[in-house]
XYZ file of C-alpha atoms in Angstrom:
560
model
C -14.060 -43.863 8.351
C -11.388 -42.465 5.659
C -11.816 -39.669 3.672
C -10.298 -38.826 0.255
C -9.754 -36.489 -2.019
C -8.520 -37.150 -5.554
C -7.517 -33.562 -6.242
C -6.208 -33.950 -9.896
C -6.898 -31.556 -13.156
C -6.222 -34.823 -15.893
C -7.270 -37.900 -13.881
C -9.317 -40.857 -14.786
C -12.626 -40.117 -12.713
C -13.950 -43.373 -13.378
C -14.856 -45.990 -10.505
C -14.990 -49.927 -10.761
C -15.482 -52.666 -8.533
C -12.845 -55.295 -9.389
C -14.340 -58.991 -8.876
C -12.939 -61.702 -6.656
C -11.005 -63.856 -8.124
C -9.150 -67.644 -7.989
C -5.698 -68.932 -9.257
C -4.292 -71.863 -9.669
C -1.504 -72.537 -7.758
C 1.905 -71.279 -9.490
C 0.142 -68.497 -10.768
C 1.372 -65.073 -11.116
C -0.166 -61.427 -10.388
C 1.178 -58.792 -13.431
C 1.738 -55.247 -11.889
C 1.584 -52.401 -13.937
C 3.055 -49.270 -14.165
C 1.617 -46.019 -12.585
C -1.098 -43.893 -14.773
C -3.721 -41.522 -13.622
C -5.113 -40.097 -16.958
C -7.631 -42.206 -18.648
C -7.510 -44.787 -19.282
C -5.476 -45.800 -16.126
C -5.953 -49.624 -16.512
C -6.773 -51.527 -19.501
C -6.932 -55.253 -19.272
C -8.933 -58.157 -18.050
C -7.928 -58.309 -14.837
C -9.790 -55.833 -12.704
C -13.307 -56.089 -13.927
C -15.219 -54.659 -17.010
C -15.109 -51.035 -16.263
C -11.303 -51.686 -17.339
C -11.535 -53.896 -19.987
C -10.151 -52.874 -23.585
C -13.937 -53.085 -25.195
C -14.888 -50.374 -22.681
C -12.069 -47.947 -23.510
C -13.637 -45.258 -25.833
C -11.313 -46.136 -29.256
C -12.708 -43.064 -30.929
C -10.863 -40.820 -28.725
C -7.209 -43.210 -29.281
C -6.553 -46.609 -29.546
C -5.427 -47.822 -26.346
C -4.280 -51.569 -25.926
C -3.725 -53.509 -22.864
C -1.485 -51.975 -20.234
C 1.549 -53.812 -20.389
C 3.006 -55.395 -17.265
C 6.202 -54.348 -15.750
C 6.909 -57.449 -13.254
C 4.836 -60.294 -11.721
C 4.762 -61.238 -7.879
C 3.293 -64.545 -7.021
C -0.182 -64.466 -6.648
C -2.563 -66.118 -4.012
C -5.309 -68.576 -4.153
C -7.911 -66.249 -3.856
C -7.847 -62.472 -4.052
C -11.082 -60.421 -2.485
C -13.347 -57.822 -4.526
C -12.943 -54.365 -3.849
C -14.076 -50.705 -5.157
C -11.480 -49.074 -6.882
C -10.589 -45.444 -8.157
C -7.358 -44.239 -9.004
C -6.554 -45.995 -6.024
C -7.936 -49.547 -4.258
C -11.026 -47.682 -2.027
C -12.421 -50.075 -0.258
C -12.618 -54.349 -0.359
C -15.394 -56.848 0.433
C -14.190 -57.041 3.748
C -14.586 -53.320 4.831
C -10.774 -52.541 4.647
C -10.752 -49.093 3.062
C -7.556 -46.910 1.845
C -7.490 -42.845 1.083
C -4.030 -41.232 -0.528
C -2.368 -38.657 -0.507
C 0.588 -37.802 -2.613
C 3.816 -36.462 -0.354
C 7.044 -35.002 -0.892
C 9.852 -36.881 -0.605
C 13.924 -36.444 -0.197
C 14.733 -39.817 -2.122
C 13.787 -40.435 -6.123
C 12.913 -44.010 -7.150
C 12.593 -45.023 -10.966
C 9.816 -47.786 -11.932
C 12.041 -50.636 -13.403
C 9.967 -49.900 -16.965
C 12.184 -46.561 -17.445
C 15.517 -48.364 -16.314
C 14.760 -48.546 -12.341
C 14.836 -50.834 -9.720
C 11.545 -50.436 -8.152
C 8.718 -52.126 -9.317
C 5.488 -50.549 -6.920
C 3.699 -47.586 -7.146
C 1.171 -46.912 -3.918
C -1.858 -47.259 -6.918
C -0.345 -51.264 -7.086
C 0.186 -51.200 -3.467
C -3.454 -50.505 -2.652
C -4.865 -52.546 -4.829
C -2.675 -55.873 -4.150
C -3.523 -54.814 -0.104
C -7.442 -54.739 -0.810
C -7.448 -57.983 -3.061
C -5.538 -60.331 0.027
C -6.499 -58.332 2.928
C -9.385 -58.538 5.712
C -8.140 -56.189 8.288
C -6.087 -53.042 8.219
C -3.307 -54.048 9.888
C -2.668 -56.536 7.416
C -3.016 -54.252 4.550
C -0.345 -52.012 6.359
C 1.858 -55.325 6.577
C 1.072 -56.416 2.944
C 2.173 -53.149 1.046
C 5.233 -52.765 3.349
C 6.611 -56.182 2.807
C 5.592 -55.428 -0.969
C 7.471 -51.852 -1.415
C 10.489 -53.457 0.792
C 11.059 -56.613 -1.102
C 10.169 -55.432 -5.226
C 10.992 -51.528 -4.385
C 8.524 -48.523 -4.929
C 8.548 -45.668 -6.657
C 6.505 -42.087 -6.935
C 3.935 -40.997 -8.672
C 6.698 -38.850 -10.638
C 10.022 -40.076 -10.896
C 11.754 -37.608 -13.371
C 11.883 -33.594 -14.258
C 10.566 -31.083 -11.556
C 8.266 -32.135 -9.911
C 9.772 -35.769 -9.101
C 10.545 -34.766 -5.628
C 7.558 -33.290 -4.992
C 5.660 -36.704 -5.681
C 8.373 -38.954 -4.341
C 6.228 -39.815 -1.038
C 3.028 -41.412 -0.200
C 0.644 -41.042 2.785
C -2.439 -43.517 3.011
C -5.232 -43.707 6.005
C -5.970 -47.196 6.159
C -8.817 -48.748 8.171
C -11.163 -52.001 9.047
C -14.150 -51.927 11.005
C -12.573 -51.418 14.150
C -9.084 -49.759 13.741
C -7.762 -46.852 11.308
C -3.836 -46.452 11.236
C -1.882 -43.913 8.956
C 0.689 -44.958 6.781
C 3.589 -43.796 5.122
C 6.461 -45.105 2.151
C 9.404 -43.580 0.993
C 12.049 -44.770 -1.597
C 15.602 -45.999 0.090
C 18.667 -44.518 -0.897
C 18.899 -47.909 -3.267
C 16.111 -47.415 -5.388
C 15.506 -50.838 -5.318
C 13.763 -50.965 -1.543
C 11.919 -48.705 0.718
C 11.285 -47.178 4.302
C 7.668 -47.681 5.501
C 5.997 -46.646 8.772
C 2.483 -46.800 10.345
C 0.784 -45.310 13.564
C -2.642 -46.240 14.988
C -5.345 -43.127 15.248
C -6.530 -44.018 18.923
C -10.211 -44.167 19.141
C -12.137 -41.037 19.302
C -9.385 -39.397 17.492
C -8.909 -37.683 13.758
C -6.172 -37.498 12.055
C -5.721 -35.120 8.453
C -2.738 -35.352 6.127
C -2.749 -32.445 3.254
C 0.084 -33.691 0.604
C 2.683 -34.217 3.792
C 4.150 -36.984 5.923
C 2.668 -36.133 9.699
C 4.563 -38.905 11.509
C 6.902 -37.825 13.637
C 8.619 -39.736 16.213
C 8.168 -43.529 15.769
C 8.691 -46.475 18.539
C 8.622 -49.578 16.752
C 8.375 -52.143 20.003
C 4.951 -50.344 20.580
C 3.349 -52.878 18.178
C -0.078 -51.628 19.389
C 0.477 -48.316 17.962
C 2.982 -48.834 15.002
C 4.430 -50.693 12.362
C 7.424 -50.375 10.169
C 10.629 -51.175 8.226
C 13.561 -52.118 10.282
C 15.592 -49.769 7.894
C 13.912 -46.508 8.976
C 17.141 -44.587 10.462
C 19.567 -47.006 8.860
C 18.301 -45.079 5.120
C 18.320 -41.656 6.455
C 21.663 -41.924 8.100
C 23.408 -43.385 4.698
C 21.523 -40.900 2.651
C 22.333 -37.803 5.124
C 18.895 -36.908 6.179
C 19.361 -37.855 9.428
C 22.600 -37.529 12.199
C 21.587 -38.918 15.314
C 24.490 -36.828 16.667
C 22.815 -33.622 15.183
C 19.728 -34.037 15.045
C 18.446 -35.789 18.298
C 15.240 -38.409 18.590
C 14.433 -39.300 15.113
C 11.918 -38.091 13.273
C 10.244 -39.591 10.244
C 8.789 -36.364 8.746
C 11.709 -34.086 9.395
C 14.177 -37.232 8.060
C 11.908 -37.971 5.144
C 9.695 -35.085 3.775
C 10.517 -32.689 1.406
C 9.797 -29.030 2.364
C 7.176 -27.199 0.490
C 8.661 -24.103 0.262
C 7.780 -21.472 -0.152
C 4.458 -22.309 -0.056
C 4.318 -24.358 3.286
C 0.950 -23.657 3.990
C -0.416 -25.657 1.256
C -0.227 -28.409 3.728
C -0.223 -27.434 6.618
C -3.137 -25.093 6.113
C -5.750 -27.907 5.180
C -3.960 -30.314 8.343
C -5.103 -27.090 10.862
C -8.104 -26.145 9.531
C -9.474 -30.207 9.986
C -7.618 -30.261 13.284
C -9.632 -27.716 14.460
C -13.078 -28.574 12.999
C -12.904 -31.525 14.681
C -12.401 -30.013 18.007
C -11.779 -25.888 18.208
C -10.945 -25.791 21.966
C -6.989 -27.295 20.261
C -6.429 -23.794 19.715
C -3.957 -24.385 17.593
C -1.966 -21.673 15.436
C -2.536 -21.282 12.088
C 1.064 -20.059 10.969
C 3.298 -22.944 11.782
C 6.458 -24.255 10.351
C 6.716 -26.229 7.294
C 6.705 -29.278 8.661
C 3.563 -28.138 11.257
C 5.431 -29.349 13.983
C 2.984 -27.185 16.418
C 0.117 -29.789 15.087
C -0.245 -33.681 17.010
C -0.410 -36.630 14.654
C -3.766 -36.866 16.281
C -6.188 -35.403 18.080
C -9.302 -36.197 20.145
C -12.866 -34.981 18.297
C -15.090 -32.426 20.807
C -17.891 -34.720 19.927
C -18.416 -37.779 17.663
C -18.263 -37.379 13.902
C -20.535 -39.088 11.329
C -19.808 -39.282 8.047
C -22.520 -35.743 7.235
C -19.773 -34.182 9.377
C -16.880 -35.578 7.245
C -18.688 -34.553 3.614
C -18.726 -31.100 5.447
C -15.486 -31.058 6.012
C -14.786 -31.972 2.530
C -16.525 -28.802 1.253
C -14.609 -26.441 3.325
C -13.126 -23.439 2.059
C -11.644 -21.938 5.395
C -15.036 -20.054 5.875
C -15.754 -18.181 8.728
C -12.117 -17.462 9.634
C -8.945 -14.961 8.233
C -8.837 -17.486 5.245
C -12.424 -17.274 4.043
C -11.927 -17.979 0.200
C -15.325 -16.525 -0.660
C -14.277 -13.404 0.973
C -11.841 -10.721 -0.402
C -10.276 -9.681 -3.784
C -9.328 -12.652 -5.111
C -12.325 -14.058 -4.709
C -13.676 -11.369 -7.103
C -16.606 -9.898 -6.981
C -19.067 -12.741 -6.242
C -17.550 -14.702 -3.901
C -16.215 -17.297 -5.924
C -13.128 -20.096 -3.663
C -11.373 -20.758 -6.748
C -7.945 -20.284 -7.087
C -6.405 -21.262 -10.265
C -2.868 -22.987 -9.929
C -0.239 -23.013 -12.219
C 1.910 -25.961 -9.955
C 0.141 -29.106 -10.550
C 0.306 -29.173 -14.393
C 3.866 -29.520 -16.236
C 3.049 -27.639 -19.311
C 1.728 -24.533 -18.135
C 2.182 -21.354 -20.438
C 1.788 -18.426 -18.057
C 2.821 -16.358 -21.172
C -0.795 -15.131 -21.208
C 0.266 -13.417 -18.202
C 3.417 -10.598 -19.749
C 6.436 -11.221 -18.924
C 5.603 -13.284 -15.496
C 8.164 -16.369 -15.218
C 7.431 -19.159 -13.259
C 10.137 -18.109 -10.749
C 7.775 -14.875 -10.108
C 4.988 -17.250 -9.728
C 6.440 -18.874 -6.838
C 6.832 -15.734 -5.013
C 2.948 -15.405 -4.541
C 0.301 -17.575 -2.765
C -3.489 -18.034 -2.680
C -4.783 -20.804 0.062
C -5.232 -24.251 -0.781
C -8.886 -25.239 0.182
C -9.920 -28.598 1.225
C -12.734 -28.300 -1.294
C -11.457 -27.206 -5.012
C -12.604 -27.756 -8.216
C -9.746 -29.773 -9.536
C -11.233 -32.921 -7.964
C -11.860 -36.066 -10.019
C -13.806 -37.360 -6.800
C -13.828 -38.089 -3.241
C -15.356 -40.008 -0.896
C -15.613 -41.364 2.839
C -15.729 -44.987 3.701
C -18.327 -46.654 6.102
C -17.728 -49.603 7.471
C -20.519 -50.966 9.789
C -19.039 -53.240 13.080
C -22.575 -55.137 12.882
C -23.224 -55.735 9.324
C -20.097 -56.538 6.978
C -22.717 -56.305 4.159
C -23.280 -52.508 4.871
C -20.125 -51.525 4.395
C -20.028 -48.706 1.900
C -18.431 -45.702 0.129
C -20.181 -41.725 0.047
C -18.157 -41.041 -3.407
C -19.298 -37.778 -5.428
C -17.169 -36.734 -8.814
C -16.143 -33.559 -9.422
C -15.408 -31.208 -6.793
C -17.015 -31.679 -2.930
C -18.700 -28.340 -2.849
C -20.552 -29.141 -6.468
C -21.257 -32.880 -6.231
C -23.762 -34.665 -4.051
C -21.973 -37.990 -2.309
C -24.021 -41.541 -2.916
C -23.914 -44.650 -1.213
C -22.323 -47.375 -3.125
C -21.918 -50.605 -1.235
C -19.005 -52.646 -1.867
C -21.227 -56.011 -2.146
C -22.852 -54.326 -5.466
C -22.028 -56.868 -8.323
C -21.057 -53.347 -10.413
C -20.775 -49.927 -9.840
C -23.743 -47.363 -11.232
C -22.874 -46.424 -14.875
C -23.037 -42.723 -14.410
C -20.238 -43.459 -12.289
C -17.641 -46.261 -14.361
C -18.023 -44.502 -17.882
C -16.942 -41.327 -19.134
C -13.654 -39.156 -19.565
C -11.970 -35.664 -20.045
C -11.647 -35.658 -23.310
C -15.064 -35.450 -24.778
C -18.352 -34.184 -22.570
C -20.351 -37.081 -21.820
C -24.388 -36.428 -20.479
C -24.421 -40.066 -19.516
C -21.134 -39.467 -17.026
C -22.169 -37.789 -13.381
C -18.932 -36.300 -13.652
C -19.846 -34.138 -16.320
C -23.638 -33.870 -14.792
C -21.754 -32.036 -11.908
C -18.451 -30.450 -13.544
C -21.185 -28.082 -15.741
C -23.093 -27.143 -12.324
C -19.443 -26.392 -10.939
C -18.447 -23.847 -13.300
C -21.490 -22.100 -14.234
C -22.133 -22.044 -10.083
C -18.389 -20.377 -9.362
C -19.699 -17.315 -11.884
C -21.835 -15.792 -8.979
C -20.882 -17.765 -6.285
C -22.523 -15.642 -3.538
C -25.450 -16.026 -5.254
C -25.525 -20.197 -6.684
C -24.177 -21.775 -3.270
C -27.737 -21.440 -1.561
C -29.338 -23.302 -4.353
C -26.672 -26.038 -5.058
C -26.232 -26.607 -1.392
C -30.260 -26.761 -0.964
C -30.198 -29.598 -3.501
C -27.062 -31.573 -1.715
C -29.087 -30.831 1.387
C -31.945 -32.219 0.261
C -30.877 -35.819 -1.441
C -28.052 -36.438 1.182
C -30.053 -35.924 4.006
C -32.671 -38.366 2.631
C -29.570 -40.972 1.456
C -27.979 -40.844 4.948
C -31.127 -41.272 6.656
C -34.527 -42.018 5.757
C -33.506 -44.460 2.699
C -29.924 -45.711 4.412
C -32.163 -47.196 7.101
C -34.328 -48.679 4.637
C -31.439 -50.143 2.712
C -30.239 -51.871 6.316
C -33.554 -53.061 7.082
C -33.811 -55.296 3.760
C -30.380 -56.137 3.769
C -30.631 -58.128 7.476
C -33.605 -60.103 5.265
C -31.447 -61.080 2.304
C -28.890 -61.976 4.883
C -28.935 -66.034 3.860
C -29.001 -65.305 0.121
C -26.114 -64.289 -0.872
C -27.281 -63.580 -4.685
C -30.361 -61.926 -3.785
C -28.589 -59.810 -1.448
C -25.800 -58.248 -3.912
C -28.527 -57.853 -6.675
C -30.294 -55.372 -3.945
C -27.387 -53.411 -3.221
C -26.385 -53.055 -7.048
C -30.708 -51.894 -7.647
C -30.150 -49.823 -4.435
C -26.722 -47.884 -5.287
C -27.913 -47.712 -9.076
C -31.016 -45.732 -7.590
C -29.492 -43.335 -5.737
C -27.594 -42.923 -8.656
C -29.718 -41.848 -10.903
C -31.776 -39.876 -9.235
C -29.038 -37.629 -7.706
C -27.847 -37.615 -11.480
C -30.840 -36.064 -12.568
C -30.865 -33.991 -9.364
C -27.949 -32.091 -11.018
C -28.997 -32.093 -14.631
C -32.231 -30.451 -13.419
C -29.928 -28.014 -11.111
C -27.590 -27.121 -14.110
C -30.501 -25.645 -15.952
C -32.116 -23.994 -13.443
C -28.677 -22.107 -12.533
C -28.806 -20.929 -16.226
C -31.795 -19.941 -16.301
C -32.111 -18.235 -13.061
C -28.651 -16.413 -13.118
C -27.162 -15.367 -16.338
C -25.475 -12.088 -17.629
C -25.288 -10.548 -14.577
C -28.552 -11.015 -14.269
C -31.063 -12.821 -11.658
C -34.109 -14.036 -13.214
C -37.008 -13.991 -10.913
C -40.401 -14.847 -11.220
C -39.719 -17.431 -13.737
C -42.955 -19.012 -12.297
C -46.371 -18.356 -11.263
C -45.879 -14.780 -12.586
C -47.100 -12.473 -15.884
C -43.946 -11.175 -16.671
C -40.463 -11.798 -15.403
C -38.176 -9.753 -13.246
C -34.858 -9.215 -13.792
C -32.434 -8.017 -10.877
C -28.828 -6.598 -11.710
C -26.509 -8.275 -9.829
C -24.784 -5.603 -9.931
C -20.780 -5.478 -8.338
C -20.546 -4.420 -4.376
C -19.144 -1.393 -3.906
C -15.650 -2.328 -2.306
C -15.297 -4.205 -5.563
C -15.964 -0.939 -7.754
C -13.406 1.005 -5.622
C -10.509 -1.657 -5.880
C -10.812 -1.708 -9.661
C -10.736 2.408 -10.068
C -14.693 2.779 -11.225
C -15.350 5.654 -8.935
C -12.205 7.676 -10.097
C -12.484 11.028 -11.538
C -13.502 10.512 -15.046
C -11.525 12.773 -17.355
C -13.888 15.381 -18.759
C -13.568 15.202 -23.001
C -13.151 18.585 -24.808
C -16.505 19.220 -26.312
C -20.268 17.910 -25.841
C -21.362 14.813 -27.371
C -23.399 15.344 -30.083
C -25.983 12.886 -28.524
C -26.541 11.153 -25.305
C -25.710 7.502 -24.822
C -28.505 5.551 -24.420
């Protein structure tokens, strides 16, 4: 399984499933340049979801994404679910990102560069020709080395910051981790993959975890030839100096001051997975006190994994419901001022950004920046199971859906839809609203949107998952009859967790509002309403129980 978390303010939430395809021979495969906002893709190529008379014109009017370069294509390229990113193909080989630091800056060769791959391209050229992870690992590292790749930023501050990638890649039977870096060229790149041994997890929070790397131990890794060569030229790395090398340390660019950003999120998954680690929580930046891997206590289904995905640190020092800044309702939010390049903190006095970097609030796994996440399933038995959980919006307000990767489309609520307009046909939207009217009274909203996640997941992972397997070994020898099942099947669950949420979203109006909690909306004469009133350490931090200064004569009349 692979989990991901697209944890972006301005992305394109939208999911597709891009259709196999064949070439004649000759034929050439366009790659374009990297774009997360909507639309990210607009063409022919990948399927209708991205085709120019499903862009919404009224908003701008987009044309077809131009192509930067060609590579030559193959005979036959396999289907695959994709997001921002390929997710997962036809053949159960599944990807999850996550955007790294990085020492080195690559340009794309549409601004003037040398490199012509972003990780987006990578992933989805690796999912069309792939049918194992190993050979996805092999594809985009002969692909970055050869044509060159670039970040998901390449100029002004924050290029640095985006200059790496980190993927998990897996099949059916293996998952590996994998990481690419620019050369000192700009025209190449280093690469390097290590296997997560069975009955072992493996978290990366926005920062390379490889560490050393032994490249004739083809079981357990893969890589470019020109790992040390690059980071001796470039002075990252004196073997002199600096001892056994060390991908991470070589390649990854420190986030500092705010280290824990990472490493935070790469602990707190280390140590759901199996608590008897005991592993610190106040590391270095690089978390060199944290393994690559580690072995789970027990084994982990994917209800474990959406858990994890809704974690905000609670029940330790971290809690994010707990606290001041959590305010006086529990809510885990913590707005950020780092991930968006035209922030005006002028709202805040005098405060300059340099001030701003001084502080910190924890990074939760779960936050409400999220476009969507999801964790692959691939089933050893059954290639045709093989599936994604995906929810929109952030984990702890959406409810995660099975959507098989043999569906001829994906469910509408989920492939339509943007930022810049609401949209009551878009399940992002359907669970954005439930998101922020929840976070008002957190302490209070989390029981009932968690009792409705309860509720449909359980009966998705179980009772009607089962079902779905059971019909699918019957349709086994038609092919046609088969995919039309899974497409009725994932449209289903669909819609009915959509209006799950649309039902939720009123009742969390209605039932907590102005400080108020409505009760006996039902069943009852008259309604009550219960002040949800602040707690007292609240009312102390923000002065209300200090000596009120006593005015100079009586009020003529009482306030009433």
């Amino acid at each position: 399984m692979v989990v991901h978390s697209a944890d972006c303010g301005n992305c394109d939430f939208r999911l597709g499933k891009v259709p196999q395809k064949t070439f004649s021979p000759g034929a050439m495969r366009d790659v374009v340049r990297f774009r997360l906002q909507y639309p990210r893709y607009v063409g022919d190529a990948r399927g209708d979801v991205f085709t120019e008379a499903n862009v919404d014109k009224s908003i701008f009017n987009w044309t077809t994404t131009p192509s930067i370069g060609q590579i030559p294509q193959v005979n036959t390229t396999f289907a695959y679910l994709a997001g921002l990113y390929g997710i997962m193909n036809e053949h159960q080989v599944s990807i999850g990102e996550s955007t790294c630091g990085g020492r080195l800056v690559s340009t794309p060769v549409s601004n003037g560069g040398k490199a012509l791959f972003d990780v987006s391209e990578l992933t989805n050229v690796a999912l069309e020709r792939s049918t194992s992870a190993r050979q996805a690992i092999q594809i985009m590292g002969d692909l970055a080395e050869q044509y060159g790749y670039y970040g998901a930023d390449w100029e002004g501050p924050m290029a640095a910051m985006e200059a790496g990638e980190a993927l998990a890649v897996a099949d059916a039977s293996e998952a590996w981790l994998f990481h690419t870096h620019p050369d000192d060229s700009g025209a190449s790149a280093v690469w390097v993959a290590q296997r997560v041994p069975d009955g072992h997890i493996a978290a990366i929070g926005n920062q390379f975890v490889i560490r050393q790397v032994n490249l004739t131990d083809s079981d357990n890794f893969m890589g470019s030839k020109n790992l040390v060569d690059v980071a001796v030229r470039a002075k990252l790395y004196d073997p002199a100096e600096d001892g056994a090398f060390d991908f991470t340390k070589a390649y990854a660019h420190p986030i500092a001051p705010d280290q824990y950003y990472a490493t935070r999120r790469q602990w707190r998954v280390l140590m759901l997975a199996n608590p008897s680690l005991n592993l610190p929580a106040e590391t270095d930046v690089y978390g060199s006190d944290y393994p690559v891997t580690a072995p789970v206590a027990s084994p982990i289904d994917p209800a474990t994994l959406l858990a994890y995905l809704r974690d905000h640190f609670e029940g330790t020092e971290y809690d994010m419901t707990k606290g001041p800044a959590a305010g006086p309702y529990g809510n885990p939010d913590r707005y950020e001022y780092k991930h968006m390049h035209n922030i005006d903190i002028n709202g805040n006095g005098n405060m300059t950004k340099a001030t701003v970097l001084t502080g910190h609030f924890e990074r939760a796994i779960s936050i409400f920046r999220s476009s969507f996440s999801f964790v692959t399933v691939a089933n050893q038995a059954n290639l045709n199971l093989g599936h994604i959980l995906f929810g929109q919006y952030g984990p702890h307000a959406t409810s995660y859906v099975p959507i098989y990767t043999k569906v001829h489309r994906v469910p509408t609520l989920y492939s339509r839809g943007s930022l810049h307009r609401y949209d009551s046909t878009s399940s992002f939207w359907a669970f954005a609203v439930v998101g922020n009217w929840a976070s008002r009274f957190y302490m209070y909203t989390r029981p009932m949107v968690e009792s409705v996640q309860v509720q449909l997941e359980t009966a998705l992972l179980g009772a009607k998952a089962k079902a779905v397997a059971a019909h699918v070994e019957l349709l086994s020898n038609d092919d046609a009859q088969l995919r039309q099942f899974l497409t009725d099947s994932s449209d289903a669950f669909a819609a009915t967790t959509h209006a799950a949420f649309v039902e939720l979203f009123g009742r969390l109006v209605t039932t907590f509002h102005d400080g108020y909690h409505m009760q006996n909306l039902t069943g009852a004469n008259t309604i009550a309403a219960a002040s949800l009133f602040y707690p007292e350490w609240w009312l102390h931090s923000v002065g209300y129980f200090k000596q009120q200064t006593q005015p100079s004569k009586t009020p003529d009349h009482e306030y009433k």
